[in-house]
Each structure stands twice: as C-alpha cells, then as structure tokens.
mmCIF file of C-alpha atoms in Angstrom:
data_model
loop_
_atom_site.group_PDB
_atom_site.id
_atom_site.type_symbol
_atom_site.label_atom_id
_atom_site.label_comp_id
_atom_site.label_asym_id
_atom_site.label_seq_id
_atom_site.Cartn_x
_atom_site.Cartn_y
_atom_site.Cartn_z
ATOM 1 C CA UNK A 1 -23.514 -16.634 -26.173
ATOM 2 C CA UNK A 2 -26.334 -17.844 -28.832
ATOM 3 C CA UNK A 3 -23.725 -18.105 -31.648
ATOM 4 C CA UNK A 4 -21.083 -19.521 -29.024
ATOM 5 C CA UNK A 5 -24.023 -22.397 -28.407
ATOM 6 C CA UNK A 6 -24.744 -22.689 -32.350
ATOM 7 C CA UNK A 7 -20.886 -23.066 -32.730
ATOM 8 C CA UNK A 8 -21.020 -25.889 -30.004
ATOM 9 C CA UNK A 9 -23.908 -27.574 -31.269
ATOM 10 C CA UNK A 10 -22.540 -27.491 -34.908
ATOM 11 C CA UNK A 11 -19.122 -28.981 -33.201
ATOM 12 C CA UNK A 12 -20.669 -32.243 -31.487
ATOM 13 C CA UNK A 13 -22.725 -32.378 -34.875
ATOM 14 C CA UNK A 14 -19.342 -32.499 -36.900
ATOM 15 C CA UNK A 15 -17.910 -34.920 -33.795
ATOM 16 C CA UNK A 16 -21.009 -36.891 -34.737
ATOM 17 C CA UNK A 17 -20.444 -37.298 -37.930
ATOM 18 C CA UNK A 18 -17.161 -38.552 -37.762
ATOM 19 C CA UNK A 19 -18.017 -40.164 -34.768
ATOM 20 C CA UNK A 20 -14.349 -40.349 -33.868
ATOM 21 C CA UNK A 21 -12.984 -37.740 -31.740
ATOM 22 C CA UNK A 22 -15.146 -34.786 -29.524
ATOM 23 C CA UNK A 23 -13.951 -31.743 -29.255
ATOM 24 C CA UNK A 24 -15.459 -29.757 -26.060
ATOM 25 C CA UNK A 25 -14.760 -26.364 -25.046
ATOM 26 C CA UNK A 26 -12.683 -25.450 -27.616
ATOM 27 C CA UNK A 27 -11.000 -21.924 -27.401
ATOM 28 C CA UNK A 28 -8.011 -19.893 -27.992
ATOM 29 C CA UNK A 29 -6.033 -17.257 -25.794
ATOM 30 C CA UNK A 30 -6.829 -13.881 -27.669
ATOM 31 C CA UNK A 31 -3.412 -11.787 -28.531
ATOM 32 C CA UNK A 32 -2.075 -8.545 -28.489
ATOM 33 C CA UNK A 33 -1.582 -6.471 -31.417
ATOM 34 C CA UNK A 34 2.291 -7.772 -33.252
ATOM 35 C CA UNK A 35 2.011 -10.748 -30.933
ATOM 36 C CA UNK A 36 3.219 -14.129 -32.888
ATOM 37 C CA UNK A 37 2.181 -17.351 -31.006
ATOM 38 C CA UNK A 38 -0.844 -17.855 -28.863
ATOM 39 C CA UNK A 39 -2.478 -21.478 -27.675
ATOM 40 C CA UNK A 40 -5.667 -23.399 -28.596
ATOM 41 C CA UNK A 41 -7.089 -25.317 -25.659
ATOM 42 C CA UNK A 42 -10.168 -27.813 -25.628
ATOM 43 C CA UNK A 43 -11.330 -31.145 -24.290
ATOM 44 C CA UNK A 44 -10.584 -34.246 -26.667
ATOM 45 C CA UNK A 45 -12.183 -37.684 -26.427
ATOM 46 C CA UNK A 46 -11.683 -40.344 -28.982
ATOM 47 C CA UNK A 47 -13.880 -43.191 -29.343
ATOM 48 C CA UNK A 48 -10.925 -45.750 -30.724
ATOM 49 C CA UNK A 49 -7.259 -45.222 -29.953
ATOM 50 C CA UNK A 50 -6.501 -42.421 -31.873
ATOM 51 C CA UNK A 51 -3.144 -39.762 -31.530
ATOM 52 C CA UNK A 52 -3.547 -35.948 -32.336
ATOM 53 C CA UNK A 53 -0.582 -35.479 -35.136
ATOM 54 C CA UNK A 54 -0.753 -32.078 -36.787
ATOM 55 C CA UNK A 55 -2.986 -29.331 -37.477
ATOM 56 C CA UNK A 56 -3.667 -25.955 -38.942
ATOM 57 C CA UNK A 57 -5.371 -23.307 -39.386
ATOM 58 C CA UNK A 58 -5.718 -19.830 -41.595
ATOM 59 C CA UNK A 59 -5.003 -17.386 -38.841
ATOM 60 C CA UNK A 60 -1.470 -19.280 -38.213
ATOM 61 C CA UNK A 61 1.360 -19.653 -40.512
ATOM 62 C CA UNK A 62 2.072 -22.785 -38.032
ATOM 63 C CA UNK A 63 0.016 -25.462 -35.961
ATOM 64 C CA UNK A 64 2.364 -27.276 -33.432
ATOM 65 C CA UNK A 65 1.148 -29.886 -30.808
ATOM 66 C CA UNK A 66 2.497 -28.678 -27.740
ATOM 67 C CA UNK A 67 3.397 -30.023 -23.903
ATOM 68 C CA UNK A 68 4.504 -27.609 -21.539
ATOM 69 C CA UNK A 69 6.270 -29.103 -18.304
ATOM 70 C CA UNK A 70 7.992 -27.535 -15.726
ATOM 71 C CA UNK A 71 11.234 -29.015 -14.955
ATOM 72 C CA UNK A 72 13.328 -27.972 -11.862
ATOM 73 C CA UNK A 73 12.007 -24.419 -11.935
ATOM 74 C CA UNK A 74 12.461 -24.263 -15.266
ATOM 75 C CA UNK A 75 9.279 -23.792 -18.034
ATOM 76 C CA UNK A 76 9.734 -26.042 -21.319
ATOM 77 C CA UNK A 77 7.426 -26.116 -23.702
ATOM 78 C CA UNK A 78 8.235 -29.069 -26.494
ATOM 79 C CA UNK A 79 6.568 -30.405 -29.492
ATOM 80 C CA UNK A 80 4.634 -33.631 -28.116
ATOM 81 C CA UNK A 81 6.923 -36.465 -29.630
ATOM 82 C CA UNK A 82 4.932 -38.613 -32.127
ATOM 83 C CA UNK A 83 1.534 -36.906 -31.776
ATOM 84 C CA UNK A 84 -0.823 -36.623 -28.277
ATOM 85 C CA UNK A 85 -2.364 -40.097 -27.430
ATOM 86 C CA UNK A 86 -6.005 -40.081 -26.795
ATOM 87 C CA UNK A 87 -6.403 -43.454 -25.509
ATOM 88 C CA UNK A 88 -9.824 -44.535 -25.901
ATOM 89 C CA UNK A 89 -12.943 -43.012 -24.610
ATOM 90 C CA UNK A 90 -10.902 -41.282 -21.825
ATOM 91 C CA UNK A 91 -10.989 -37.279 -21.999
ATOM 92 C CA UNK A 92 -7.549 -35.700 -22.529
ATOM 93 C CA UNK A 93 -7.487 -32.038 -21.411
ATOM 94 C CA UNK A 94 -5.323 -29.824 -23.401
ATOM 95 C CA UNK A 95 -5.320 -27.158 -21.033
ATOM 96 C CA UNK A 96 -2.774 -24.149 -19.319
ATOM 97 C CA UNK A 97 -0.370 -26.230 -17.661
ATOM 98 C CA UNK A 98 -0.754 -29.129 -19.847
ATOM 99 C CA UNK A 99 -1.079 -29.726 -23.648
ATOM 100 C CA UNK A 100 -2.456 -27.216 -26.276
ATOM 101 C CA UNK A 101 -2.617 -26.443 -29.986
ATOM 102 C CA UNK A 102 0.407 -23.701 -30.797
ATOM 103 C CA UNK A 103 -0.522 -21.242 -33.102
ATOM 104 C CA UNK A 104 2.306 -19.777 -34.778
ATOM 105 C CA UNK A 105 3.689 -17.382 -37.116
ATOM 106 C CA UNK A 106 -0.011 -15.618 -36.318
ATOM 107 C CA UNK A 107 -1.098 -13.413 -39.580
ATOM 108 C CA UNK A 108 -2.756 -10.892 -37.443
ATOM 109 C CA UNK A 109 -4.516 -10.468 -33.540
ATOM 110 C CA UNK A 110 -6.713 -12.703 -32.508
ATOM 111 C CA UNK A 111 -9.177 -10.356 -30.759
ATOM 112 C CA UNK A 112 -11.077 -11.192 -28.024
ATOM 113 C CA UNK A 113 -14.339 -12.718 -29.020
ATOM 114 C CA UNK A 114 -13.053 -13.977 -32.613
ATOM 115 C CA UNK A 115 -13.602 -17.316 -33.716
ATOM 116 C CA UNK A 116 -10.964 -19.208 -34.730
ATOM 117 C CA UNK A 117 -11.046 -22.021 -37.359
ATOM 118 C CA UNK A 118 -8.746 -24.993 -36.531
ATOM 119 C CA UNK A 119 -8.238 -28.134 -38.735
ATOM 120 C CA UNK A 120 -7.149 -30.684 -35.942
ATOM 121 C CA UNK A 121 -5.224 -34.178 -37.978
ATOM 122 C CA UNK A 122 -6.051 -37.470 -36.397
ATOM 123 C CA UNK A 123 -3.790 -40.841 -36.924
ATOM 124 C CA UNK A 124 -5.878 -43.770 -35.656
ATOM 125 C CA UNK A 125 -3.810 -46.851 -35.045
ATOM 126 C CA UNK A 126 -4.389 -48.114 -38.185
ATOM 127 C CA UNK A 127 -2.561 -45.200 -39.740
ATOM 128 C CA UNK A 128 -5.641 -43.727 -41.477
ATOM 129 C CA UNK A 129 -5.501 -39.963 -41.173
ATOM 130 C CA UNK A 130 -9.088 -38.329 -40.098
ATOM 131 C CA UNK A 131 -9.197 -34.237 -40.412
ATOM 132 C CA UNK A 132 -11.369 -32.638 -37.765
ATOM 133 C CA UNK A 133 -12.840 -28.767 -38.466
ATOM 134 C CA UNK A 134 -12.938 -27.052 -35.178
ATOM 135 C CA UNK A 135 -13.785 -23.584 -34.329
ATOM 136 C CA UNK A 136 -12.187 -22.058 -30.971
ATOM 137 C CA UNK A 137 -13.893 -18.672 -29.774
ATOM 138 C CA UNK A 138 -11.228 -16.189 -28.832
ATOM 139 C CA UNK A 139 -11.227 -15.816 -24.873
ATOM 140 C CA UNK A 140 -8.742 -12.946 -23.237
ATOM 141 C CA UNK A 141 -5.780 -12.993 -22.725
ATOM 142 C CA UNK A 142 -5.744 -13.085 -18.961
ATOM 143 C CA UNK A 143 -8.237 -16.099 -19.334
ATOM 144 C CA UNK A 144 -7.657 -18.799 -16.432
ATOM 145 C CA UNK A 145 -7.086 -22.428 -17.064
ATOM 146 C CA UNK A 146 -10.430 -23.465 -15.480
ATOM 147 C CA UNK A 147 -13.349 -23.120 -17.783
ATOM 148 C CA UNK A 148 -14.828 -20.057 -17.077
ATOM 149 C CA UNK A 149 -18.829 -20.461 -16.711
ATOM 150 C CA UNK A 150 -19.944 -17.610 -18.520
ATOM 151 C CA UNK A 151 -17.854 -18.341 -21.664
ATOM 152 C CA UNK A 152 -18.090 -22.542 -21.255
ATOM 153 C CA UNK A 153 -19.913 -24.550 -23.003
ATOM 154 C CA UNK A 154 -22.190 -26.096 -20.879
ATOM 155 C CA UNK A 155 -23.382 -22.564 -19.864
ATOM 156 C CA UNK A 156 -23.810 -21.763 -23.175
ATOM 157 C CA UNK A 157 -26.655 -24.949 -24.051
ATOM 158 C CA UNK A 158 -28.781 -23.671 -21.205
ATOM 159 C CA UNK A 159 -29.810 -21.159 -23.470
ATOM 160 C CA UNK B 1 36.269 -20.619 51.856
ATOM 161 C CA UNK B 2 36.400 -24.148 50.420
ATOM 162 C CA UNK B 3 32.663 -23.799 50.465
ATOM 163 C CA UNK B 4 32.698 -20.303 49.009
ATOM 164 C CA UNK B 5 34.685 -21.628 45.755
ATOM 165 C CA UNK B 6 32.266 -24.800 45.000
ATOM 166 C CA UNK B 7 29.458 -22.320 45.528
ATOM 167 C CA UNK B 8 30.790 -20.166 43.066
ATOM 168 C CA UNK B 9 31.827 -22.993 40.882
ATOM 169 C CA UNK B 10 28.122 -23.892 40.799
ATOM 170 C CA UNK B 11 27.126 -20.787 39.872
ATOM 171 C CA UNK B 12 29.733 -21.115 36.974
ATOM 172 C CA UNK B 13 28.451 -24.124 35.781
ATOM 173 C CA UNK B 14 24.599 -22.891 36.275
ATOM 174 C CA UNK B 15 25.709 -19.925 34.237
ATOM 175 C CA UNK B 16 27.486 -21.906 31.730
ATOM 176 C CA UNK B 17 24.496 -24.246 31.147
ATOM 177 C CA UNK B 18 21.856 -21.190 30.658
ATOM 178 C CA UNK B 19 24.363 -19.590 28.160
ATOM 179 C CA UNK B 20 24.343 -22.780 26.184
ATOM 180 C CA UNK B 21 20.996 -23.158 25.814
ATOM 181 C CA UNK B 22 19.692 -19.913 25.340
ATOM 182 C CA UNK B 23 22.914 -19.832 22.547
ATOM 183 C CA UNK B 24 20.957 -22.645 21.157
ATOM 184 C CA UNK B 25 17.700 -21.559 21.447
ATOM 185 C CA UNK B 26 19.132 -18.569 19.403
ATOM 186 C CA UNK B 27 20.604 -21.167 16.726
ATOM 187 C CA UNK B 28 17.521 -23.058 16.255
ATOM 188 C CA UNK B 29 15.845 -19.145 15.612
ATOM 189 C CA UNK B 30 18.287 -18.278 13.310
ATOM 190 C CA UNK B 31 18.110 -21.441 11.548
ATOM 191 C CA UNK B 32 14.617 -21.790 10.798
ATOM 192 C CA UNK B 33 13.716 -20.514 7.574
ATOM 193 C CA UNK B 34 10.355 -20.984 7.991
ATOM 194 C CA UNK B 35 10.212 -18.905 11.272
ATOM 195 C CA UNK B 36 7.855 -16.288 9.650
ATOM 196 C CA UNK B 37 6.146 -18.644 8.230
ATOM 197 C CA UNK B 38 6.804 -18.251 4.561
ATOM 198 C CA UNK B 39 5.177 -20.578 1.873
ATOM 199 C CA UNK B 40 7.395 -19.482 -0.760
ATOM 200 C CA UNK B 41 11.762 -20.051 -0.475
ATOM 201 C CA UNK B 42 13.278 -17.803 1.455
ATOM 202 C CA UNK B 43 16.216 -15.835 0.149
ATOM 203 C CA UNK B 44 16.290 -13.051 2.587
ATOM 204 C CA UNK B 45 20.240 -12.144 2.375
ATOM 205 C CA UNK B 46 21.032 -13.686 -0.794
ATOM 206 C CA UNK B 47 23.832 -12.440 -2.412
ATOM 207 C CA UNK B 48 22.210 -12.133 -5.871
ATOM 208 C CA UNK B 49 19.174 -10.858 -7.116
ATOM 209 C CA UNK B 50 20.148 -7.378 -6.117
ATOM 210 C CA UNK B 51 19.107 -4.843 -8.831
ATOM 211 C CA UNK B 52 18.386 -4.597 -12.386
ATOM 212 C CA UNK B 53 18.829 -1.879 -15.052
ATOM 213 C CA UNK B 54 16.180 -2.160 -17.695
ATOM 214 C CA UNK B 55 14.010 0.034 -19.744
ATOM 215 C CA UNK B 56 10.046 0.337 -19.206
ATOM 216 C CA UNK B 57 7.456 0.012 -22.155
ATOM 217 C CA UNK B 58 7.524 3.800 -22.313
ATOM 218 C CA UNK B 59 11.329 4.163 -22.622
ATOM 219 C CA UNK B 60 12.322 5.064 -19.011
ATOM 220 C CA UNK B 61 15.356 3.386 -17.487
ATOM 221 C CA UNK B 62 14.145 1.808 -14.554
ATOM 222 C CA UNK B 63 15.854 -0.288 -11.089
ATOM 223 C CA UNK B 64 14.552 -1.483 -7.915
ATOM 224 C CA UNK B 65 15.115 1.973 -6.454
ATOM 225 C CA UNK B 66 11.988 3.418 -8.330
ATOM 226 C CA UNK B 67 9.609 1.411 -6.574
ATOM 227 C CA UNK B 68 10.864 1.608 -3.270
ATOM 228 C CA UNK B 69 7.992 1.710 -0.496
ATOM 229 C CA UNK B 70 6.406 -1.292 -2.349
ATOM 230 C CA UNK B 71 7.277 -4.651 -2.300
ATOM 231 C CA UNK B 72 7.548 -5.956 -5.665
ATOM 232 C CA UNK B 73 6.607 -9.333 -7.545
ATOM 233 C CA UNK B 74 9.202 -10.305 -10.471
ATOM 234 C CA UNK B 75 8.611 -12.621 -12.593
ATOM 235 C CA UNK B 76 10.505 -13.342 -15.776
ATOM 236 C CA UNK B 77 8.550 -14.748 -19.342
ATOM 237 C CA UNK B 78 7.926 -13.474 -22.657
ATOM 238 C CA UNK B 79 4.640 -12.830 -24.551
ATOM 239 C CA UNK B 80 5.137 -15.422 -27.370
ATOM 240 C CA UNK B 81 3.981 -18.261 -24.278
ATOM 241 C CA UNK B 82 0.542 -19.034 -24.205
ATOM 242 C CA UNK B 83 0.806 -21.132 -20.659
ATOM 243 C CA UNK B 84 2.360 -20.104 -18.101
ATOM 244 C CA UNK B 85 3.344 -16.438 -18.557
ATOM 245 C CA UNK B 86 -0.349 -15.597 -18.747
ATOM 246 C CA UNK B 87 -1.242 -17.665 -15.575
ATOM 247 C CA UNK B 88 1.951 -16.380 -13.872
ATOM 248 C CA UNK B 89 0.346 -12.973 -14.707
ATOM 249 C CA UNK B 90 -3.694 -13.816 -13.735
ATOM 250 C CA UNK B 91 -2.370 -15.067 -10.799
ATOM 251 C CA UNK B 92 -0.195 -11.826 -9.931
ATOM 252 C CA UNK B 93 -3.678 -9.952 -10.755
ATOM 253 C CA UNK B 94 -5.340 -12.122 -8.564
ATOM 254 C CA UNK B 95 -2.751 -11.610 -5.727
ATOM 255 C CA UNK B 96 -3.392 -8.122 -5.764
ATOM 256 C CA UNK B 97 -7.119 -8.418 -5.207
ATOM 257 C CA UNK B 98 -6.657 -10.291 -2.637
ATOM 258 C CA UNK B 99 -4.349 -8.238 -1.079
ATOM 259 C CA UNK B 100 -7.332 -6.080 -0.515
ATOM 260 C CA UNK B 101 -6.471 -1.856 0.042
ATOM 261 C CA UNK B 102 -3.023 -3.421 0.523
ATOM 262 C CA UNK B 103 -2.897 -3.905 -3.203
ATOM 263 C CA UNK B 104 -1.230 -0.670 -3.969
ATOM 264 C CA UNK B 105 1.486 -1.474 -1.958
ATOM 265 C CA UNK B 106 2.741 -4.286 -4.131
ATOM 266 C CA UNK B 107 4.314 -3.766 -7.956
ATOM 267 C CA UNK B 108 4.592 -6.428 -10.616
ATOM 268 C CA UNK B 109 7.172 -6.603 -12.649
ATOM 269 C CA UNK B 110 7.427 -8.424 -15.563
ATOM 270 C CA UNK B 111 10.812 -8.564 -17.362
ATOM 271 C CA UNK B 112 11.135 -10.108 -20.867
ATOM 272 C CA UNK B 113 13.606 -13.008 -21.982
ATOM 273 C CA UNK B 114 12.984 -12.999 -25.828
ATOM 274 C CA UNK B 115 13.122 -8.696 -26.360
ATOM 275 C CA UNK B 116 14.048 -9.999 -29.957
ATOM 276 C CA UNK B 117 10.538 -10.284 -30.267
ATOM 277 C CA UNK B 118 8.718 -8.626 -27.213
ATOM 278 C CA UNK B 119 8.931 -5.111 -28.885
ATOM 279 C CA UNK B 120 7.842 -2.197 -26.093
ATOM 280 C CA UNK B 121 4.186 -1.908 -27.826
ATOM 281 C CA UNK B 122 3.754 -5.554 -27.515
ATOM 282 C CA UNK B 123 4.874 -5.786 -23.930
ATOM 283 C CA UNK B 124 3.145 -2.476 -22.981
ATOM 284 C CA UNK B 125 -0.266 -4.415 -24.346
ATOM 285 C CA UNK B 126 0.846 -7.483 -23.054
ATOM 286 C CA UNK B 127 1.117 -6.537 -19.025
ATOM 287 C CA UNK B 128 -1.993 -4.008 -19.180
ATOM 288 C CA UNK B 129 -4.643 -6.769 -20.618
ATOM 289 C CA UNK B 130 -3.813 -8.552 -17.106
ATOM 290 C CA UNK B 131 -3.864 -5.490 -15.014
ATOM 291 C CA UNK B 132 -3.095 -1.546 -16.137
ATOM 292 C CA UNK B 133 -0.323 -0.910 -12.854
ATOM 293 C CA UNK B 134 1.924 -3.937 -14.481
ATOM 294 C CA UNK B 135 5.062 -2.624 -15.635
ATOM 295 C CA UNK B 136 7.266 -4.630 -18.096
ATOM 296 C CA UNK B 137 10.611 -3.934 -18.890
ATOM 297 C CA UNK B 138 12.936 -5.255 -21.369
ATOM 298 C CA UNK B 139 16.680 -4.612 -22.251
ATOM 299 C CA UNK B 140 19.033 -5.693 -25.179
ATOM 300 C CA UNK B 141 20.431 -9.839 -25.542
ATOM 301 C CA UNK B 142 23.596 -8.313 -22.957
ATOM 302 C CA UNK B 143 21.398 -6.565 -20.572
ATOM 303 C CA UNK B 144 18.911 -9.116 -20.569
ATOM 304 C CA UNK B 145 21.098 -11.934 -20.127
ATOM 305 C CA UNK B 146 23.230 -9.880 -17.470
ATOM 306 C CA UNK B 147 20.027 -9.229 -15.191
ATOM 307 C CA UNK B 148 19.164 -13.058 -15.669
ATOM 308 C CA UNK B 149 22.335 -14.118 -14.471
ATOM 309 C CA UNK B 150 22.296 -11.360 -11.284
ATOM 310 C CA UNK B 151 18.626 -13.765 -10.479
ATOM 311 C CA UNK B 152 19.930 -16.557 -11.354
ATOM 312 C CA UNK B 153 17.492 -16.853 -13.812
ATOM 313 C CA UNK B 154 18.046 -19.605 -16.567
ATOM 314 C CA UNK B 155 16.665 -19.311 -19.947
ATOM 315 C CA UNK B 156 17.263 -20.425 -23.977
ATOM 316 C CA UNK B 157 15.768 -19.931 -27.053
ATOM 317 C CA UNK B 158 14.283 -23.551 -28.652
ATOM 318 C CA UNK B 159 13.516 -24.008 -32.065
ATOM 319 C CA UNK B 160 10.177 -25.482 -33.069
ATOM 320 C CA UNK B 161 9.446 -25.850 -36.159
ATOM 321 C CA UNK B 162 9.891 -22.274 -38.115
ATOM 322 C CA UNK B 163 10.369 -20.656 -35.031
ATOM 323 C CA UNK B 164 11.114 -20.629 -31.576
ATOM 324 C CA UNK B 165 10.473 -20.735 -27.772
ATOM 325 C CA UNK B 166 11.614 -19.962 -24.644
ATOM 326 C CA UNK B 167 12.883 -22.148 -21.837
ATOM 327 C CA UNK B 168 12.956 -20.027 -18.586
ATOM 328 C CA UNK B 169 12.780 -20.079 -15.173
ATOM 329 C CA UNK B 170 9.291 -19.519 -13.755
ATOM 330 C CA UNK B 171 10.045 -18.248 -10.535
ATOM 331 C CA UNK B 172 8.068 -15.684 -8.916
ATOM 332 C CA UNK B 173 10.743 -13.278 -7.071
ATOM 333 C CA UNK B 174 9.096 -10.964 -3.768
ATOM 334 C CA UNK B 175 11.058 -7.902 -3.072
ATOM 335 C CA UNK B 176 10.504 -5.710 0.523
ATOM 336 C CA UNK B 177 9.421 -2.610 0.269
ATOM 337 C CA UNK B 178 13.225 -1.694 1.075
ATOM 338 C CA UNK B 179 13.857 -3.263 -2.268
ATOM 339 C CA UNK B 180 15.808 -6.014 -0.488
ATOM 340 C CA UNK B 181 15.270 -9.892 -2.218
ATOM 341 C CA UNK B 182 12.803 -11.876 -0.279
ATOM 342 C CA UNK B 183 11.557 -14.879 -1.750
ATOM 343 C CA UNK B 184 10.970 -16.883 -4.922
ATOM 344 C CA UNK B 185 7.227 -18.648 -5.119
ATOM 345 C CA UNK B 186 7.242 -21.606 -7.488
ATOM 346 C CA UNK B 187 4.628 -21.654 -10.803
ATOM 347 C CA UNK B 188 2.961 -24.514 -8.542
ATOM 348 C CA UNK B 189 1.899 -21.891 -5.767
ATOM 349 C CA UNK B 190 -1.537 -20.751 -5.313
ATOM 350 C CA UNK B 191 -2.581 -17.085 -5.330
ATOM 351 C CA UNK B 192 -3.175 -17.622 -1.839
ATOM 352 C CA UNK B 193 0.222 -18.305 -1.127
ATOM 353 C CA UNK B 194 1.438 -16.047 -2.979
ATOM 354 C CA UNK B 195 -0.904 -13.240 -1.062
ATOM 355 C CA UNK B 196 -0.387 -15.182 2.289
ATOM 356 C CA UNK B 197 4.143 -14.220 2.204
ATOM 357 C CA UNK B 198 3.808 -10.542 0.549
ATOM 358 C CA UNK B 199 1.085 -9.878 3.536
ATOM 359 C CA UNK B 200 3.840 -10.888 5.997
ATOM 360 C CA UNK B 201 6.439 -9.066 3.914
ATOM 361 C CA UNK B 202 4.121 -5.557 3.790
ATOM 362 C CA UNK B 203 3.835 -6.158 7.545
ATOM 363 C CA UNK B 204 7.826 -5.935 8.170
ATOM 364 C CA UNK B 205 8.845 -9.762 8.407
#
C-alpha cells in the first residue's frame, strides 16, 4: 500500500512535470500463466487538447488504444480511430466497459501485485508528441470496473 | 316451449360469452412473456440452444446432461479480452453469492470462441481466478463454431495490429435445472438481475 502511494505520488510528480496530462489510478488486469493480451485502465486528464496515440511498454510485444462497445448483443473491441481525445481539463475514464490500454503479445504473466511500466504517447493539437512514463500496479484478474478502495489511490494517500 | 328455446338460447349465448373471455384471458396468459416476471429475454421453448458437446479443462467430454439438477449460466468469451469476459465472469461470481445457500444449485459455464489460443491450462486458470466451481470448456474451430451456431451465438476473429480479437456475442444464457433453455441476460444487466430470474428459475417458473 506504502509503495502503491510512493508510486502515486511519484506519478502526479511526473504529471507535474510535464504538466500536461494526469494519470490517476492507473492499473492493469493481472493474467494467467500463457495468457497473451490483458488491459491497462486509469483516469486521464489533459490540461490542453491533447489525443492519446500510441504506447508501449516492456512487458508487451504490443500497446494498442482500445474501445470496446457492445453492438446489438454483440462485444467489439476496435482500435480507437485516430488516437483517444482528451478534450481539455475534462477526465476521460479508460475503464471495463469503456476505453483501455491493450497489452499485447505479453512476454510473460503479469502477476497479481506486479507493477507494470507503461510509456503512454501524447499528440497535442499542435502535433508535438509528449511521452508519459506510467506505472500500473497489477490488480486480479476478477478485478471490477469500479475502483476498488483498498487498492485505489485515494486510499492509498491516507497513509 | 317458445319460451323454453329463448331461455336456452340465452344460456347459449351466456355460455358463449364466458368461453370467449376466459379463452382470452388464457391468450393474454400465454402471451405475456413477462408473466413470471423475468428481467432477462425469455426463450423458454426455443428451438435452439439445446445441447452442446465440448470438452472440460481436464479433458472430459461434457453436455447439458452432466449438470442436470442445476440450472446453469452460459456465457460465451475467450481469455485474450480484458473487458467484458472478466466482468461477465465477476458478475457470474457475484450472482452466486447472492444466491445465498442456493448458490450450489447454479453452474457457470464458460465456453471459449478463440480455442486457437485458449489452451485447457489457460482456461482451467482462467475460470478458477473468478471462482474454483467454474467450468470452461472448449472444442476444435468445427465444434466450436457448430455449438455457436446451435445458440445462435455470433462471433469473428479481428485483426489488430499483430494479432487479433474476438467479436462475440455477450449473452448470458440461464438453463433449468431440467437442462431446458431459459433465458439470455444482456452484458448491461446487473448481478441483481441476473440473481433476481435464476431465483425464479431454481423455484420452478
């Protein structure tokens, strides 16, 4: 819970410094052993128009932006065309039933627990590409979409 | 005996006119999906969605008949989905607990659309971190797409970038412990719901 703090603390300092785009709550559904793809989900808030473009990270051989939607019954899950729009100042959720970071092509598990080093690429309108270092805690597999109190953030800074 | 026959006549027509409704009364029964009050789509006496014929994570060939005396949740995903296969399956956990000592009585099922890559170790793991009874089951591309198409299940492989996903139906499908076809709860529906038709379905609607 202390390090899960630290990591928060260090994240809104690294926000901060780039003073561009928060990232809250960051964290990743943890895998099962031979299991390929999981999903990265967090809170994003941009200070200027800004669009989330691309990403990586060393536990995945690929980072896709993803939207999942549910049409007629039916469960797609697409790359978001052009890059997620974070209008500005106004919190987008990538969440279960929403957007998230794909992890693909995974090297290994991601255990419960684990953190998870993301590089998240930014295109502000201008075109000027920004890089943001996140780090997602691994949260199990059966974790719910709602932030779970015990494992949030906010619980975490009371601390 | 003129006033014998319009007596009788009146009785006719009395007779007539309480067949009709009650005949009506019976319709407006019979039509009424909702009469038991289900939250989810009723598909009591579909003709599909009968039986499937797949193999479980430890190598058994398994149909509805094996978990006869429970009704039975089916849903169909694949592991590779980090959104709504998972929340499909917290929610089935969830359904269970709130199903109380009645919890035993209800199976979930979880049958895989991608067994290209949902190998029986990873499906076996997969089901059990949500909650040990889970079973999944998988077959090969024919038997897989051949119990899709008995649910009228859709699904396709996408490619994304090096690899691919899944399109599928995200239907929730409740069986009676008979192992007749019941109902199909949408991804939308709350736990609650969920619980609130397989209560009514363990207590013989």
């Amino acid at each position: 819970m202390k390090r899960f703090a630290i990591t928060l603390a260090t994240l809104a300092l690294a926000a901060a410094a780039h003073a561009q785009v928060t990232v809250k709550d960051a964290w990743v559904r943890a895998t099962v052993p031979q299991q390929k793809a999981t999903g990265a989900f967090m809170q994003l808030t941009a200070a200027q128009d800004t669009k989330l473009v691309a990403g990586s990270s060393p536990v995945a051989g690929v980072v896709e932006i993803h939207e999942m939607a549910m049409d007629n019954n039916v469960m797609k899950m697409r790359q978001v065309p052009g890059g997620l729009a974070l209008p500005a100042g106004k919190a987008v959720d990538l969440k279960p039933g929403g957007y998230h970071v794909m992890l693909l092509d995974l090297k290994g598990q991601v255990k419960d627990g684990e953190v998870v080093p993301v590089s998240l690429v930014f295109e502000g309108k201008d075109g000027k590409k920004q890089t943001v270092e996140i780090k997602a805690t691994a949260r199990p597999l059966n974790s719910a979409a709602q932030t779970d109190p015990s494992q949030g953030g906010h619980a975490g800074m009371k601390h | 005996m003129a006033f014998t026959a319009r007596t009788a006549f009146r009785w006719l027509l009395v007779l007539a006119v309480t067949m009709l409704a009650v005949f009506l009364a019976s319709c407006h029964r019979g039509g009424d999906a909702a009469a038991p009050g289900f939250r989810g789509i009723d598909l009591t006496g579909a003709p599909y969605g009968r039986d499937f014929r797949l193999t479980d994570a430890d190598g058994r060939e398994r149909s509805l008949a094996d978990y006869k005396g429970k009704a039975v949740l089916l849903y169909f995903g694949f592991v590779q989905c980090p959104d709504v296969c998972p929340t499909a399956l917290i929610r089935a956990a969830e359904v269970k607990k709130l199903l109380g000592a009645d919890g035993d009585k209800l199976q979930v099922i979880f049958i895989t659309v991608d067994p290209e890559r949902d190998s029986p170790e990873v499906i076996k793991a997969y089901t059990a971190a949500f909650d040990p009874s889970f079973v999944g089951l998988y077959g090969d591309a024919k038997r897989t797409r051949a119990t899709a198409d008995e649910f009228k299940v859709y699904y396709r492989a996408v490619p994304t970038g090096s690899s691919y996903t899944m399109d599928h139906s995200a239907l929730s499908y409740v069986f009676d412990p008979q192992g007749r076809l019941r109902l199909a709860l949408r991804h939308e529906q709350k736990a609650d719901d969920y619980a609130h038709d397989i209560r009514l379905i363990l207590a013989g609607n």
